[in-house]
Coordinates of N, CA and C and ligand atoms in Angstrom, one line a residue:
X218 N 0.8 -1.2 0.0 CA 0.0 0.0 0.0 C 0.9 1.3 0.0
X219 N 0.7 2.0 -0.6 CA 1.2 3.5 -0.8 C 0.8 4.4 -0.2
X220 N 1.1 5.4 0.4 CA 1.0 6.3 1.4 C 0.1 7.6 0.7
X221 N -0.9 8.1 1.2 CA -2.0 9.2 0.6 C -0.6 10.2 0.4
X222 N -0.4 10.7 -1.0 CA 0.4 11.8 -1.8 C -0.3 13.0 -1.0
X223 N 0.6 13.9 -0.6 CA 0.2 14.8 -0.4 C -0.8 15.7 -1.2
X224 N -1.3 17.1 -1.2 CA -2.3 17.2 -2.4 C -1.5 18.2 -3.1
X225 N -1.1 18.3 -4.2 CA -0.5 18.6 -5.1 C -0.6 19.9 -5.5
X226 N 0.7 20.8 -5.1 CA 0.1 22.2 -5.7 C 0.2 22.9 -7.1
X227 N 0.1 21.4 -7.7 CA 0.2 22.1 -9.2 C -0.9 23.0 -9.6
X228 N -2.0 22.3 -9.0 CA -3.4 23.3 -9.2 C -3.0 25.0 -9.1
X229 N -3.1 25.3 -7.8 CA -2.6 26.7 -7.7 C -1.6 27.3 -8.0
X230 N -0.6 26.3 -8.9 CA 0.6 26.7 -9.4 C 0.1 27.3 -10.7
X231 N -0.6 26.4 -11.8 CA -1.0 26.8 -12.7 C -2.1 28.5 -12.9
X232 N -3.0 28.6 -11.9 CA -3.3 29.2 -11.8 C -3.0 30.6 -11.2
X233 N -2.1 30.5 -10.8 CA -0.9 31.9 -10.7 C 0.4 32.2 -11.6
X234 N 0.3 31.1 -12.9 CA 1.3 31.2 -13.6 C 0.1 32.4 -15.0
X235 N -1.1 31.3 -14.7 CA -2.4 32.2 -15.8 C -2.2 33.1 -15.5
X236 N -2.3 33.9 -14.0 CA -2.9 35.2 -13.7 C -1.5 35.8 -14.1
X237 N -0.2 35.8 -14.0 CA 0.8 36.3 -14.2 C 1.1 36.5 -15.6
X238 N 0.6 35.6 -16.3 CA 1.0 35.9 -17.9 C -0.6 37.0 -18.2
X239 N -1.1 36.8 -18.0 CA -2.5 37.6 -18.0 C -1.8 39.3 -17.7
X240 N -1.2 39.5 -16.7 CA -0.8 40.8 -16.0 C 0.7 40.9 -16.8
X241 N 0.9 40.1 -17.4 CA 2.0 40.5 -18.3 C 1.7 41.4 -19.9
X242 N 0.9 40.0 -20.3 CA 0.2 40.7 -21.6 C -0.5 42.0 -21.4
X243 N -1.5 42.3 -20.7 CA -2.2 43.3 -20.3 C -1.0 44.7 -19.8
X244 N 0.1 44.6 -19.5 CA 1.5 45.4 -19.5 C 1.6 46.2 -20.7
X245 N 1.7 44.3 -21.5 CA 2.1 44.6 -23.0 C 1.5 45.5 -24.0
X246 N 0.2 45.2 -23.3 CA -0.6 45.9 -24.3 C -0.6 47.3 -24.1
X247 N -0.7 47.8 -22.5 CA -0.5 49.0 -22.2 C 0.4 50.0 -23.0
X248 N 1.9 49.1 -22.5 CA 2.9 49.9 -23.2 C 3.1 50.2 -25.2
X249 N 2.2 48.7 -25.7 CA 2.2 49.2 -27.2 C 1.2 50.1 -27.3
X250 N 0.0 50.3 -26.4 CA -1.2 51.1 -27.0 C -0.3 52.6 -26.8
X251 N 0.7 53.2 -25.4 CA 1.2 53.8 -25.1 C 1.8 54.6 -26.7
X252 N 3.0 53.4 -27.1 CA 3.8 53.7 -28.1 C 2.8 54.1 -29.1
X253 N 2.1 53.6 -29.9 CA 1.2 53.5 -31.3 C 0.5 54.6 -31.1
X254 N 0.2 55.1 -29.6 CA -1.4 55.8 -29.6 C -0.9 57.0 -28.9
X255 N 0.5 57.4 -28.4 CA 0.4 58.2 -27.8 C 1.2 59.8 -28.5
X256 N 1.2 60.7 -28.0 CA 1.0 62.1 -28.1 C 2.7 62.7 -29.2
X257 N 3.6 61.4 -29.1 CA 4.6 61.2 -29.7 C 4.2 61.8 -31.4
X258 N 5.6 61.5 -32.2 CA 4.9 61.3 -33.7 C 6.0 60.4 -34.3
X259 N 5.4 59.2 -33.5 CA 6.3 57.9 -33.9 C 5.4 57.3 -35.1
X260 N 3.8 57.8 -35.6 CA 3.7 57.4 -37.0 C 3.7 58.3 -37.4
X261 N 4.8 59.3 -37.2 CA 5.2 60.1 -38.6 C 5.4 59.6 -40.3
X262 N 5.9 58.2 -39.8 CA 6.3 58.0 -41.4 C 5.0 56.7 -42.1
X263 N 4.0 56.6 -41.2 CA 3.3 55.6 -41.2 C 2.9 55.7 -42.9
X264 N 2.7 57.0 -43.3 CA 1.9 57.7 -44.8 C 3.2 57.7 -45.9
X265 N 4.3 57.3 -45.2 CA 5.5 57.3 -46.1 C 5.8 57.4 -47.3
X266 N 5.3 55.4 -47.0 CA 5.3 54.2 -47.9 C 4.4 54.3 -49.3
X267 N 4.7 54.0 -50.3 CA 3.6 54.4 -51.3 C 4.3 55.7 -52.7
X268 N 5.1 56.0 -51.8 CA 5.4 57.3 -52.6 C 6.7 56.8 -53.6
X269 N 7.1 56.6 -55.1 CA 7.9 56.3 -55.3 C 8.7 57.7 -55.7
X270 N 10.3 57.8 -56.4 CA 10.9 58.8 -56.8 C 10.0 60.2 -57.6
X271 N 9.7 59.3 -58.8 CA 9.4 60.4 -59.6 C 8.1 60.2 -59.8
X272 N 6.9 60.6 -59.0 CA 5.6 60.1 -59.0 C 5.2 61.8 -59.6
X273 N 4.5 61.5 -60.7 CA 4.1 63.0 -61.0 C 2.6 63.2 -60.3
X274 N 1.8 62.5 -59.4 CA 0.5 62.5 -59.2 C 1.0 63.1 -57.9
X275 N 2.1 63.6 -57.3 CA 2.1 64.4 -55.9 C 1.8 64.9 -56.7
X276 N 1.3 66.1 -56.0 CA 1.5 68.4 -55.8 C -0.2 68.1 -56.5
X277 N 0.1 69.5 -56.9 CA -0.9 70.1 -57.7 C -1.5 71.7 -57.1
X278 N -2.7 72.0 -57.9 CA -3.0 73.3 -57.4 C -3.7 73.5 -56.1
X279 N -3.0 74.9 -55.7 CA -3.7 74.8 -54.3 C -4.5 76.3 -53.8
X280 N -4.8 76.6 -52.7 CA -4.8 78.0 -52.5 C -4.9 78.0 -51.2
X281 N -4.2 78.7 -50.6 CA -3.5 79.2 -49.1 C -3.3 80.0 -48.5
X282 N -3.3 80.4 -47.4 CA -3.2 82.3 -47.0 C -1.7 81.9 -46.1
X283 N -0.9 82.7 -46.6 CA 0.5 83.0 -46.2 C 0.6 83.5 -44.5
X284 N 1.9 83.5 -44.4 CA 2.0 84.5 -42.8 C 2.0 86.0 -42.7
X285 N 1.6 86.3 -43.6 CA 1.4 87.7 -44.4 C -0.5 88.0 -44.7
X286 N -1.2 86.7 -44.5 CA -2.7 87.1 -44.6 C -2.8 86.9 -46.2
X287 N -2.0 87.4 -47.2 CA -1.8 86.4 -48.6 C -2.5 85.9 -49.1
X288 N -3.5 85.6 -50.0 CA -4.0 84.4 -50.6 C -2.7 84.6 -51.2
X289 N -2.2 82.9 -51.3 CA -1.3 82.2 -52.9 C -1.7 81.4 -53.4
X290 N -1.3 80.9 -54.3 CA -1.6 79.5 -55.2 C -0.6 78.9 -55.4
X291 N -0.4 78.2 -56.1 CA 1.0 77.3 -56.8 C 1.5 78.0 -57.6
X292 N 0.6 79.0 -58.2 CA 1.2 79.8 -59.8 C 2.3 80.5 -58.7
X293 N 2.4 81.3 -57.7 CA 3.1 82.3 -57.2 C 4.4 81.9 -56.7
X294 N 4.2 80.5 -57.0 CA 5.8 80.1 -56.9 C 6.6 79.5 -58.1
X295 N 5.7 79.7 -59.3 CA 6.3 79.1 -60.5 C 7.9 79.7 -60.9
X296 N 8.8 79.1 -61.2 CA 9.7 79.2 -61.1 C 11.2 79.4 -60.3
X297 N 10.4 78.8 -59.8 CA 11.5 78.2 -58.0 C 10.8 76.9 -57.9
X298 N 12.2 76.4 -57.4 CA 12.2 75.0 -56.6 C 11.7 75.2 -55.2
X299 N 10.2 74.7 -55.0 CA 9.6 74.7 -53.9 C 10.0 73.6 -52.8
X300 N 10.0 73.6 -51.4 CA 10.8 72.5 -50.4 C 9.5 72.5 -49.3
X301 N 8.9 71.6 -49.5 CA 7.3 71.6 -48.8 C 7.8 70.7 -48.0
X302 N 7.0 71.3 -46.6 CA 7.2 70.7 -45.2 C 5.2 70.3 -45.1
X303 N 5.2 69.2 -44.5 CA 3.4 69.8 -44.1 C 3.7 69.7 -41.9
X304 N 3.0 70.3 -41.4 CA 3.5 70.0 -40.0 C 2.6 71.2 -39.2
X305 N 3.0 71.5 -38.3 CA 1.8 72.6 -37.4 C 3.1 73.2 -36.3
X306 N 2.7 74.6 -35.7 CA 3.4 74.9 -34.6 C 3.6 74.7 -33.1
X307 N 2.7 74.0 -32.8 CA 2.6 73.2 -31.7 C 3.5 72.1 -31.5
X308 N 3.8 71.3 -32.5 CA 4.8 70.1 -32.7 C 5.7 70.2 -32.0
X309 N 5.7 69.5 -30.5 CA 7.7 69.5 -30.3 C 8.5 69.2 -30.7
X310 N 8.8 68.2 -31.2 CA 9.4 67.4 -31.7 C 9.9 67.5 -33.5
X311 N 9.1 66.7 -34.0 CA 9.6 66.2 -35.6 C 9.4 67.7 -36.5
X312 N 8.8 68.0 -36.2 CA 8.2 69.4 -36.7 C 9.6 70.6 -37.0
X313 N 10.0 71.0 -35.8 CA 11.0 71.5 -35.8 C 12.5 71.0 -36.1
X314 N 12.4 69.5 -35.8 CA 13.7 69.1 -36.2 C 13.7 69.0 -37.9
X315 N 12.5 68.8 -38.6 CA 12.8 68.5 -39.8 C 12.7 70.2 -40.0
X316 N 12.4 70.7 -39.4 CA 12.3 72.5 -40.5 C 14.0 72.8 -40.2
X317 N 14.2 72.1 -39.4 CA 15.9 73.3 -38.9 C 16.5 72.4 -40.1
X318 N 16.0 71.1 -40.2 CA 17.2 70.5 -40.8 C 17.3 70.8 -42.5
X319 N 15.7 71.3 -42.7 CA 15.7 72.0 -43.9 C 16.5 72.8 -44.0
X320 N 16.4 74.0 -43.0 CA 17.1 75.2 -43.3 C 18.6 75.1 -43.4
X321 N 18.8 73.9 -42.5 CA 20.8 73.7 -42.4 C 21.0 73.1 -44.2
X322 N 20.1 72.5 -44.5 CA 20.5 72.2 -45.8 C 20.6 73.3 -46.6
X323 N 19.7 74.1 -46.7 CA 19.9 75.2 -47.4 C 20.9 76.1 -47.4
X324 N 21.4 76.5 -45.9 CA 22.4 77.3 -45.6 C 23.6 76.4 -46.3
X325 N 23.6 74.7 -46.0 CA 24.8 74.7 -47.0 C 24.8 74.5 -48.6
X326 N 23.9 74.7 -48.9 CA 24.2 75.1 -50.8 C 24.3 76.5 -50.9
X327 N 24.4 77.3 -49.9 CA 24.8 78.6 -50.2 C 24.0 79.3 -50.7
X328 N 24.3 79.7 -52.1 CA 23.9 81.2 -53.1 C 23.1 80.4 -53.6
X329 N 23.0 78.9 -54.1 CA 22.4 78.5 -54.7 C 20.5 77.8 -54.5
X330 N 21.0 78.9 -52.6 CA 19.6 78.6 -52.3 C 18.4 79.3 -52.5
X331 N 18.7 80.4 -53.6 CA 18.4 81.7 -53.8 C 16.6 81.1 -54.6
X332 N 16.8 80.0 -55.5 CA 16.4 79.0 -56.4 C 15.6 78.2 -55.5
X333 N 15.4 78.1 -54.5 CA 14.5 77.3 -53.4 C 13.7 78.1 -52.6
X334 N 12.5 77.8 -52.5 CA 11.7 78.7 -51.4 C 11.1 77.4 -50.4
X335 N 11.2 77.4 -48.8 CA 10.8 76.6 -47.9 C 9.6 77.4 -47.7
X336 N 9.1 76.4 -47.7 CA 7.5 76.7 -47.5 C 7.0 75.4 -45.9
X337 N 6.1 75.8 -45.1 CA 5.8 74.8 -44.2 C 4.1 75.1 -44.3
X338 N 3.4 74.1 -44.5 CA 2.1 74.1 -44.9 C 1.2 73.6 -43.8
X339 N 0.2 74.2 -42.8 CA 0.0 73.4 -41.3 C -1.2 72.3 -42.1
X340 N -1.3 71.4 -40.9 CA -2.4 70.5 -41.1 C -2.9 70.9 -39.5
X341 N -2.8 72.3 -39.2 CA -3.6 72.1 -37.8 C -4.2 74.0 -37.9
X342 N -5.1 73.9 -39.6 CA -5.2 75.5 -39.1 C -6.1 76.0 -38.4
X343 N -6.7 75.5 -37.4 CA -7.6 75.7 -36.5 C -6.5 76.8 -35.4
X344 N -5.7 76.0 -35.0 CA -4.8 76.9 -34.5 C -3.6 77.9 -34.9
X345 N -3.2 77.5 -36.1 CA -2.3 77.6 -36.8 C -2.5 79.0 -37.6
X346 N -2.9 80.3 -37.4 CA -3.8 81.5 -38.0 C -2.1 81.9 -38.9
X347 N -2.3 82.7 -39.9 CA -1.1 83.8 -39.8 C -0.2 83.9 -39.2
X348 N -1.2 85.0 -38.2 CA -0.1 85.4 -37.3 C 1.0 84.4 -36.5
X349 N 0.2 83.3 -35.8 CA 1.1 82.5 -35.5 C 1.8 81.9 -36.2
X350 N 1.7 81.3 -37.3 CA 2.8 81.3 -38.4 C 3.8 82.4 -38.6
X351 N 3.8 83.2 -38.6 CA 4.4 84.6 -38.7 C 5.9 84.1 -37.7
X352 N 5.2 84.2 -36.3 CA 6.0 84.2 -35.8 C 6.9 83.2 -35.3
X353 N 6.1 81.5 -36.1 CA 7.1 80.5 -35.9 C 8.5 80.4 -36.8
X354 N 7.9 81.1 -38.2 CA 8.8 80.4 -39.4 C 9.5 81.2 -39.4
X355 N 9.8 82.4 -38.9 CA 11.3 83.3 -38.8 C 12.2 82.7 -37.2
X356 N 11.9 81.6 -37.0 CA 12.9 80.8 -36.0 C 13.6 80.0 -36.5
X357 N 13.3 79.6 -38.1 CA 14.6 78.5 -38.8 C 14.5 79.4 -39.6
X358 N 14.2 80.0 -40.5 CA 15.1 80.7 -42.0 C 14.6 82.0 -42.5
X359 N 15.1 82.7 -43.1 CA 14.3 84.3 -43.3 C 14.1 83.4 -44.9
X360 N 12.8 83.8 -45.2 CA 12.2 83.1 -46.3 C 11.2 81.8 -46.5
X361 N 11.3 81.9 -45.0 CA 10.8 80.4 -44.9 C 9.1 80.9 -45.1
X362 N 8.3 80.0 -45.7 CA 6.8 80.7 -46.3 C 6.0 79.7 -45.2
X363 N 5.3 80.6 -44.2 CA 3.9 79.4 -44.1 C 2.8 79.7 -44.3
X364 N 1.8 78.5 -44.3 CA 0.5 78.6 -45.5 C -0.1 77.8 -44.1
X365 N -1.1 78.3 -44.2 CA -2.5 77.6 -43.4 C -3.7 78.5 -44.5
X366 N -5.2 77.7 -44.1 CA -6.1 78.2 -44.9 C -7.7 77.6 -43.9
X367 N -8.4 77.4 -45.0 CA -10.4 76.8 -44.5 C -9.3 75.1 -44.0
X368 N -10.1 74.5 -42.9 CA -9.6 73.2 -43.4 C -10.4 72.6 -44.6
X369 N -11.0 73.1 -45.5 CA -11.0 72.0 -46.2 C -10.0 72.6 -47.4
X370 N -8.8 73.8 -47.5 CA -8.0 74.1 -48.4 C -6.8 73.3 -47.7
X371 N -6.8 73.1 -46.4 CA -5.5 72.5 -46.1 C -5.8 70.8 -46.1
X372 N -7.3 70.2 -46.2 CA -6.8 69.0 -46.7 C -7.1 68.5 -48.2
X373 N -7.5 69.5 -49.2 CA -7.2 69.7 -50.4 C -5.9 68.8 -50.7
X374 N -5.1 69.8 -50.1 CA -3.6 70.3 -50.2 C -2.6 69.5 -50.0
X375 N -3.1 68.4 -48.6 CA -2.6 67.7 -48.1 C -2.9 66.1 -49.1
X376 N -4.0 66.7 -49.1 CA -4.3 64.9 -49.8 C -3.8 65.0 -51.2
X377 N -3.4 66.4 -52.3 CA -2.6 66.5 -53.7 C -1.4 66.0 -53.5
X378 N -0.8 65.9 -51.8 CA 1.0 65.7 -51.5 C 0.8 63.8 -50.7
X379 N -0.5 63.7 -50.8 CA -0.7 62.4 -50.3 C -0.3 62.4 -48.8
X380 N -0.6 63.8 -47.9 CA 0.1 64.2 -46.4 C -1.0 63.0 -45.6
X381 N -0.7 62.1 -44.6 CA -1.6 61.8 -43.7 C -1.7 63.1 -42.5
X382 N -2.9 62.9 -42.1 CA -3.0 63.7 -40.5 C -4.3 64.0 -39.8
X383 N -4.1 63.7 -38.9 CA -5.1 63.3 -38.0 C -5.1 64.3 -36.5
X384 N -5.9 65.0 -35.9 CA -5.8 65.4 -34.8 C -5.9 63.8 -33.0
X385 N -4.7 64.1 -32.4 CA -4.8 63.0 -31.5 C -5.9 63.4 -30.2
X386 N -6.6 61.8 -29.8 CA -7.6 62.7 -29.0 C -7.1 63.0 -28.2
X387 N -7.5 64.1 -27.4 CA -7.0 65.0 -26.4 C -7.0 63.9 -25.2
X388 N -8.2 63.0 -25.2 CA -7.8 62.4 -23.8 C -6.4 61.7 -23.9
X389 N -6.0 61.3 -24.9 CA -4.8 60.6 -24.7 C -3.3 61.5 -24.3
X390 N -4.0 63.1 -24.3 CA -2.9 63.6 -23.9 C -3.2 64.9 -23.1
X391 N -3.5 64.3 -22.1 CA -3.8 64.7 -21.1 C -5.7 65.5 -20.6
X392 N -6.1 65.7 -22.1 CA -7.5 65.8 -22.0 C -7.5 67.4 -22.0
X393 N -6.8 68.4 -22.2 CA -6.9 69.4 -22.5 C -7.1 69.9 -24.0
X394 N -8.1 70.0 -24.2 CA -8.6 70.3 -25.8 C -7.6 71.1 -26.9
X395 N -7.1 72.6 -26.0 CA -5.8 73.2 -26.3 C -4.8 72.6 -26.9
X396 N -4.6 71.3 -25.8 CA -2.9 70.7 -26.1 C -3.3 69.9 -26.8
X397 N -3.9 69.7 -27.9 CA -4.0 68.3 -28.4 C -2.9 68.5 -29.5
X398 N -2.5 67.4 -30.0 CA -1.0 66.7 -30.8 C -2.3 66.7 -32.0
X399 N -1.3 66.7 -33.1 CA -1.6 66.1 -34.4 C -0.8 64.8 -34.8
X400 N -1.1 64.2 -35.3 CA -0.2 63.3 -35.8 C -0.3 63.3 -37.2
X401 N 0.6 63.2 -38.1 CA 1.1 63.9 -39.3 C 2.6 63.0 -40.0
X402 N 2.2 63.1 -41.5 CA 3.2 62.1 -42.2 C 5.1 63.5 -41.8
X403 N 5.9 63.1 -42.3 CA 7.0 64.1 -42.0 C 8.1 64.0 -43.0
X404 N 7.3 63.9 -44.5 CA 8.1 63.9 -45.6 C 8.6 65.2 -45.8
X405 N 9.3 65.7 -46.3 CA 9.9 66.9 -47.1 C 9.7 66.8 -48.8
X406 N 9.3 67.5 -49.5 CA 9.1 67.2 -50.6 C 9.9 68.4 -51.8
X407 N 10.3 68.0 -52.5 CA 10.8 69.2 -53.6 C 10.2 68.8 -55.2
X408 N 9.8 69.8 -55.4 CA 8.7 70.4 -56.4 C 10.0 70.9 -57.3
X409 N 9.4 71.1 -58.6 CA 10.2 71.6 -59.4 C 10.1 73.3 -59.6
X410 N 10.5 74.0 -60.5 CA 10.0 75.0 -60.9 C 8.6 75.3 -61.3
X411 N 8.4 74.0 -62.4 CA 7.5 74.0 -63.1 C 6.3 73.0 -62.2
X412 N 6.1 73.1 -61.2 CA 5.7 72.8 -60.3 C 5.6 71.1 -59.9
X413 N 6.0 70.2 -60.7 CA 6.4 68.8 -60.7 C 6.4 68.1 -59.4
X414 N 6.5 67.5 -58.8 CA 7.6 66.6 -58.4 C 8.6 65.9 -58.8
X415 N 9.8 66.1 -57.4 CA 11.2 66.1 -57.9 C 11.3 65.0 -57.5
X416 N 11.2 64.9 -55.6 CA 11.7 63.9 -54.8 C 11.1 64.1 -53.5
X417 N 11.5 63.0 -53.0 CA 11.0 63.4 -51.5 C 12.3 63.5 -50.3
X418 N 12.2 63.6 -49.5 CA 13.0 63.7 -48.0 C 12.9 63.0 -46.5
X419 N 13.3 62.0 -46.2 CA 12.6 61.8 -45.1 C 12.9 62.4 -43.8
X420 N 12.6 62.6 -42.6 CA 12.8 63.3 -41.8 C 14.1 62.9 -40.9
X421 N 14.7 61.7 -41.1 CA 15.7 61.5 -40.9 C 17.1 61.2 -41.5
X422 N 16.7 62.0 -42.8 CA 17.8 62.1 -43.6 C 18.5 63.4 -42.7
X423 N 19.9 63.3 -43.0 CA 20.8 64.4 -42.2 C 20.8 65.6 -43.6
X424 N 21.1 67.0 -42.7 CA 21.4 67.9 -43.8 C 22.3 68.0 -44.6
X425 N 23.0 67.5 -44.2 CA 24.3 66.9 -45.7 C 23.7 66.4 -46.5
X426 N 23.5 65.4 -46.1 CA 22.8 64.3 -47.4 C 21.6 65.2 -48.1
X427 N 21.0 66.1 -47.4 CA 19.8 66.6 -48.1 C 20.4 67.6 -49.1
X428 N 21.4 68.1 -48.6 CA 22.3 69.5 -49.6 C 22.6 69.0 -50.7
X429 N 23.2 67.5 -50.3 CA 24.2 67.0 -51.7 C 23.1 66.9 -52.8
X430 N 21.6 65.8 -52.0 CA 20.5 65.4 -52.8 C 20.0 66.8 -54.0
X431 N 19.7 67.7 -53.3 CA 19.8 68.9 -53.8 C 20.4 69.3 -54.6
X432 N 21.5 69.3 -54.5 CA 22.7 69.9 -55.5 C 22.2 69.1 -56.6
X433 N 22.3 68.0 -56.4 CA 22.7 66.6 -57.8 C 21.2 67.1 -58.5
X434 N 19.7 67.0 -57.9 CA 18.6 67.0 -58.4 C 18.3 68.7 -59.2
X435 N 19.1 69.5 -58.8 CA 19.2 71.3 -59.6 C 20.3 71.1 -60.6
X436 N 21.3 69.8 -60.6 CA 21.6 69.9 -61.9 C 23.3 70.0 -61.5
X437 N 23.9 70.4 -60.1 CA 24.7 71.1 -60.3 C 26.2 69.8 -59.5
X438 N 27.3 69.6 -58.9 CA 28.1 69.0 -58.0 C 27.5 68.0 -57.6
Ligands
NI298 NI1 5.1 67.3 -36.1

């Protein structure tokens, strides 16, 4: 005869191994809903994809009110190489790193930037008036153009350049209606004179590489 086995704690072993992978995944989930969904603009490049070199179905005609109160069009930049940013002034982040890094490219082709106009186009002109334009875009370049307009001129505009953008809900960031994020593609785009598309940029290309790109695509070193 064999002696009564103790009673076995695999039972409540198993059942605390459930509840533990349970409070793990539920972590998991936290922290990816965190990443994907939060106030960041880590799907900046989510709208990327899709775009090849020489796609002539970007751009097209638009109409926009400058930091000057301006109506423009596309005609008013014909013959200049236009350098479209789409983005908003609230952005901490991508926004401003891709405009400075515009403008460092520019500063290094020199004289030859004379032939380029940076333009930053909001996708948030609810907030984004003129004036406040005015006084963001003379913080990276003297020349730098920005354009807000009706929203339905700025998603015209946005969907001719194939821009994603979306306002983030406010509860996810903190619930103050003011501070809400956009989330927004973060291509750079160069247009021709003739108003074309040239190429694109991505926001983590360095301003070297953007100057050289530049130089080679105007024809020139
Ligand atoms: Ni941004």
């Amino acid at each position: 005869m064999t002696p009564p086995s103790p009673p076995s704690p695999t039972g409540r072993f198993n059942g605390l191994a459930v509840a533990l992978a349970i409070l793990a995944l539920l972590i998991a989930a936290l922290l990816i809903g965190r990443f994907y969904f939060g106030p960041q603009h880590v799907r900046h490049e989510a709208a990327a994809t899709g775009i090849g070199g020489s796609d002539t179905s970007i751009g097209g005609p638009f109409t926009l009110t400058d930091q000057d109160g301006r109506i423009v069009t596309e005609q008013d930049f014909r013959g200049k190489y236009l350098l479209v940013y789409f983005g908003f002034t609230f952005c901490p982040d991508v926004c401003p790193t891709s405009l400075q890094r515009n403008a460092d490219a520019l500063d290094l082709l020199g004289e030859r930037a004379r032939d380029i106009v940076p333009v930053l186009i909001t996708v948030d002109p609810a907030r984004d008036t003129p004036e406040k334009l005015k006084d963001y875009v003379h913080l990276f370049r003297p020349g730098l153009v920005g354009l807000t307009g009706t929203p339905e001129q700025v998603a015209a505009v946005s969907k001719a350049y194939r821009v994603y953008y979306a306002k983030v809900d406010p509860a996810k960031t903190g619930g103050d209606d003011r501070m809400y994020m956009m989330d927004h593609s973060s291509l750079t785009y160069l247009m021709g004179p003739d108003g074309r598309f040239l190429q694109f940029f991505r926001h983590d290309l360095s301003s070297e590489e953007m100057a050289i790109r530049l130089s080679r695509t105007m024809g020139g070193r």
